[in-house]
XYZ file of C-alpha atoms in Angstrom:
301
model
C 0.000 0.000 0.000
C 1.451 3.342 -1.091
C 1.045 6.399 1.114
C 1.360 10.041 0.065
C 2.314 12.065 3.151
C 2.221 15.874 2.988
C 3.533 17.714 6.035
C 3.528 21.471 6.732
C 3.686 22.272 3.030
C 4.295 25.912 2.150
C 4.527 27.116 -1.451
C 4.479 30.351 -3.388
C 4.393 31.464 -6.997
C 7.903 30.922 -8.382
C 8.784 34.490 -9.284
C 10.272 37.463 -7.505
C 7.896 38.527 -4.717
C 5.577 35.687 -5.746
C 2.384 35.277 -3.751
C 2.445 32.780 -0.882
C -0.417 30.359 -1.545
C 0.108 27.275 0.621
C 0.633 27.980 4.312
C 1.091 24.639 6.012
C -0.847 21.866 4.269
C -1.027 18.535 6.114
C -2.607 15.611 4.269
C -2.187 11.839 3.976
C -3.653 9.691 1.185
C -3.264 5.899 0.942
C -3.857 3.486 -1.907
C -7.471 2.381 -2.091
C -8.838 5.499 -0.384
C -10.842 8.356 -1.872
C -10.211 11.796 -0.389
C -12.187 14.871 -1.413
C -10.364 18.196 -1.077
C -12.865 21.050 -1.071
C -12.701 24.791 -0.572
C -13.651 28.144 -2.095
C -11.826 29.716 -5.027
C -8.302 30.797 -4.140
C -7.954 28.492 -1.148
C -5.007 26.590 -2.634
C -6.582 23.353 -3.876
C -5.241 23.405 -7.435
C -1.886 24.712 -6.256
C -1.641 21.705 -3.941
C -2.241 19.352 -6.866
C 0.383 21.040 -9.032
C 2.986 21.118 -6.261
C 2.485 17.374 -5.698
C 3.137 16.787 -9.401
C 6.157 19.139 -9.500
C 4.835 22.045 -11.554
C 7.658 24.585 -12.074
C 5.340 27.575 -11.591
C 5.478 27.047 -7.812
C 8.311 27.093 -5.297
C 8.109 25.073 -2.110
C 9.380 27.174 0.789
C 8.835 24.716 3.663
C 7.528 21.254 4.457
C 7.840 17.955 2.649
C 5.985 15.520 0.420
C 6.913 11.875 0.991
C 5.817 8.822 -0.951
C 6.039 5.537 0.947
C 5.992 2.324 -1.112
C 5.518 -1.334 -0.240
C 5.893 -4.612 -2.114
C 2.805 -5.103 -4.238
C 2.527 -1.460 -5.281
C 4.146 -2.315 -8.643
C 2.762 -5.772 -9.250
C 5.233 -8.540 -8.527
C 8.269 -6.221 -8.350
C 10.237 -6.516 -5.101
C 11.030 -2.934 -4.073
C 14.511 -2.521 -2.553
C 14.540 -1.461 1.097
C 16.401 1.750 0.259
C 13.804 2.678 -2.373
C 10.645 2.528 -0.292
C 10.449 6.162 0.834
C 10.923 9.051 -1.580
C 10.996 12.798 -1.027
C 9.019 13.965 -4.038
C 10.440 17.474 -3.750
C 13.804 16.053 -4.809
C 12.358 14.443 -7.958
C 11.466 15.730 -11.408
C 7.804 15.485 -12.535
C 8.537 12.479 -14.777
C 10.204 10.687 -11.858
C 7.218 11.339 -9.613
C 4.972 9.902 -12.326
C 7.191 6.831 -12.658
C 6.814 6.146 -8.931
C 3.036 6.250 -9.114
C 1.867 9.886 -8.935
C -0.730 10.932 -11.521
C -2.246 14.380 -12.078
C -5.510 14.660 -13.983
C -5.754 18.161 -15.410
C -8.699 20.516 -15.145
C -8.013 21.734 -18.705
C -6.337 18.902 -20.677
C -4.253 19.957 -23.669
C -5.199 19.121 -27.260
C -2.448 17.575 -29.407
C -3.167 17.279 -33.129
C -1.355 14.543 -35.027
C -0.817 12.245 -32.011
C -3.306 9.425 -31.616
C -4.432 8.451 -28.149
C -3.099 4.943 -28.721
C 0.435 6.084 -29.572
C 0.473 8.687 -26.819
C -0.653 6.288 -24.102
C 1.696 3.468 -25.133
C 4.631 5.872 -25.263
C 3.716 7.246 -21.830
C 3.379 3.762 -20.349
C 6.717 2.549 -21.735
C 8.453 5.725 -20.592
C 7.033 5.264 -17.093
C 8.171 1.639 -16.898
C 11.696 2.526 -18.056
C 11.966 5.444 -15.631
C 10.667 3.357 -12.721
C 13.201 0.611 -13.414
C 16.009 3.167 -13.350
C 14.814 4.787 -10.124
C 14.345 1.516 -8.246
C 17.341 -0.438 -9.463
C 19.813 2.086 -10.826
C 20.739 3.394 -14.238
C 23.138 0.604 -15.233
C 20.668 -2.212 -14.608
C 17.860 -0.304 -16.301
C 20.015 0.256 -19.381
C 20.924 -3.426 -19.494
C 17.241 -4.392 -19.255
C 16.356 -1.951 -22.019
C 18.942 -3.603 -24.318
C 19.531 -0.327 -26.107
C 15.872 -0.008 -27.118
C 14.489 3.527 -27.279
C 10.909 4.494 -26.507
C 9.363 5.682 -29.766
C 7.984 9.171 -30.292
C 4.180 9.434 -30.156
C 4.454 10.879 -33.700
C 6.220 7.792 -35.057
C 3.202 5.528 -35.444
C 2.811 1.952 -34.238
C 6.489 0.946 -34.135
C 6.732 -2.222 -32.033
C 9.357 -0.971 -29.578
C 9.451 -0.591 -25.816
C 8.578 -3.041 -23.062
C 4.902 -3.036 -24.057
C 4.559 -3.850 -27.757
C 1.778 -2.698 -30.048
C -0.311 -5.873 -29.924
C 0.000 -6.198 -26.152
C -0.910 -2.558 -25.676
C -3.946 -2.781 -27.956
C -5.257 -5.601 -25.775
C -4.554 -3.621 -22.584
C -6.206 -0.506 -23.975
C -9.337 -2.408 -24.958
C -9.544 -3.934 -21.470
C -9.282 -0.522 -19.830
C -11.798 1.073 -22.180
C -14.236 -1.755 -21.480
C -13.667 -1.231 -17.758
C -14.517 2.456 -18.135
C -17.335 1.810 -20.645
C -15.650 3.972 -23.304
C -16.322 3.782 -27.032
C -13.446 2.141 -28.929
C -13.570 4.902 -31.560
C -11.510 6.981 -29.095
C -8.499 4.768 -29.753
C -7.536 6.335 -33.093
C -8.578 9.924 -32.425
C -5.964 12.588 -31.884
C -5.301 13.330 -28.239
C -8.204 15.480 -26.972
C -8.493 17.152 -30.396
C -12.142 17.950 -31.061
C -13.162 16.277 -27.798
C -16.016 17.678 -25.777
C -15.247 18.775 -22.237
C -16.697 15.542 -20.911
C -14.695 13.391 -23.348
C -11.493 15.114 -22.257
C -12.230 14.347 -18.618
C -13.057 10.727 -19.487
C -9.746 10.529 -21.303
C -7.930 11.716 -18.174
C -9.446 8.796 -16.271
C -8.441 6.435 -19.092
C -4.842 7.655 -18.834
C -4.884 6.888 -15.116
C -6.316 3.434 -15.841
C -3.499 2.703 -18.304
C -0.679 4.076 -16.113
C -2.080 2.473 -12.936
C -0.814 5.084 -10.456
C -0.657 4.467 -6.739
C -2.065 7.951 -6.093
C -4.162 9.909 -8.617
C -4.754 13.610 -8.023
C -7.812 14.723 -10.004
C -8.081 18.499 -10.243
C -11.734 19.517 -10.653
C -12.400 16.694 -13.096
C -16.121 17.301 -12.576
C -16.108 20.912 -13.805
C -18.319 21.565 -16.823
C -19.833 18.079 -16.992
C -23.479 17.360 -17.671
C -25.156 14.700 -15.560
C -24.610 11.845 -18.033
C -20.901 12.540 -18.472
C -20.504 13.113 -14.749
C -21.840 9.614 -14.154
C -19.449 8.191 -16.776
C -16.440 9.913 -15.229
C -17.516 8.898 -11.733
C -17.807 5.268 -12.807
C -14.226 5.477 -14.053
C -12.956 6.992 -10.816
C -14.642 4.271 -8.780
C -13.048 1.650 -11.055
C -9.592 3.130 -10.430
C -10.097 2.607 -6.716
C -12.048 -0.664 -6.771
C -10.278 -2.504 -9.609
C -6.743 -1.075 -9.397
C -6.462 0.001 -5.768
C -5.535 3.568 -6.698
C -5.713 6.214 -3.991
C -7.730 9.224 -5.188
C -7.324 12.854 -4.150
C -10.429 14.393 -5.720
C -10.290 18.192 -5.810
C -13.721 19.719 -6.262
C -15.881 22.716 -5.472
C -19.124 20.818 -5.354
C -20.759 17.959 -3.533
C -22.416 16.796 -6.754
C -19.690 14.362 -7.887
C -19.486 12.954 -4.371
C -22.987 11.567 -4.811
C -21.424 9.133 -7.300
C -17.877 8.889 -5.915
C -18.334 8.480 -2.173
C -15.229 9.683 -0.348
C -13.700 7.986 2.652
C -12.432 11.374 3.864
C -13.395 14.976 3.147
C -10.993 17.878 3.779
C -11.802 21.582 3.708
C -9.119 24.031 2.638
C -9.101 27.728 3.539
C -6.341 30.278 3.036
C -3.723 27.711 2.036
C -4.314 25.164 4.815
C -6.486 22.134 5.480
C -8.613 23.398 8.354
C -11.205 20.673 8.837
C -11.577 16.992 7.958
C -14.396 14.487 8.274
C -16.344 11.788 6.475
C -18.745 12.099 3.526
C -21.324 13.886 5.675
C -19.020 16.908 5.836
C -19.455 17.462 2.087
C -23.230 17.348 2.458
C -23.017 19.913 5.246
C -20.965 22.209 3.006
C -23.560 21.894 0.256
C -26.250 22.968 2.712
C -24.420 25.700 4.616
C -21.551 26.939 2.421
C -18.070 27.772 3.729
C -18.784 30.726 6.019
C -19.554 28.546 9.028
C -16.227 26.751 8.611
C -14.349 30.034 8.468
C -16.158 31.276 11.575
C -15.478 28.037 13.439
C -11.794 27.985 12.514
C -10.994 31.611 13.297
C -13.099 31.794 16.439
C -11.094 28.953 17.958
C -7.726 30.220 16.672
């Protein structure tokens, strides 16, 4: 079981005199759990997600983000004792991804000319290569790779990398069936011409393919109609139930939590997590708004 442990995290915009946004975030997410992170605009929710993933627009000024791993987190791979705890702040974004951190974007990019199939297979092979290098060292990873290079997503279905074309096609079909997605998505260009809901579904598909230990989903419910919300929610539940992924679901609204029931709900104000509870806390927010939380927090401070 992987555990993402965030302690006293402070971060600001990475520019001269950049605004301080996070002011001591404490949070812990384990594989197989669903956590909802809620709060008003400007409270620091999206910044938290981007700092976890290593976005260069933010500078961490205090605190730490640790990822604890156990055998079983990467299938049948035996994780070396000295590679079971990682300080994510010392790693590049691609290294964090290789160790099981996934960020689902609020506004996914469109990439013309790159099919979803080629993009996802390239991403998966790159992750597997990077993970091998991190866990076992560069020399052993290079020997395992046998001088093979991961193909460019633009190169077409070249059968290179640990996961070949035929094997990946089978995997992709399995994941799309799991998420109840139309197979026509497989040959479309990445997010190009997709509706808002299709883009969000595609983010969940990427997580299903990459099988992260912890998936951070930044407002994946924004802009969805009720039908697409149900589709996306089904996918999120499958990530947890079928793959054991831990979910940090960042949202403004209780609506998605009617379909994705969280184990824990956290409220963020002014760059800190100020209150935590179970699913009933989200329902209380829907009924009463955030003012009562602010009053409760600052009256007792």
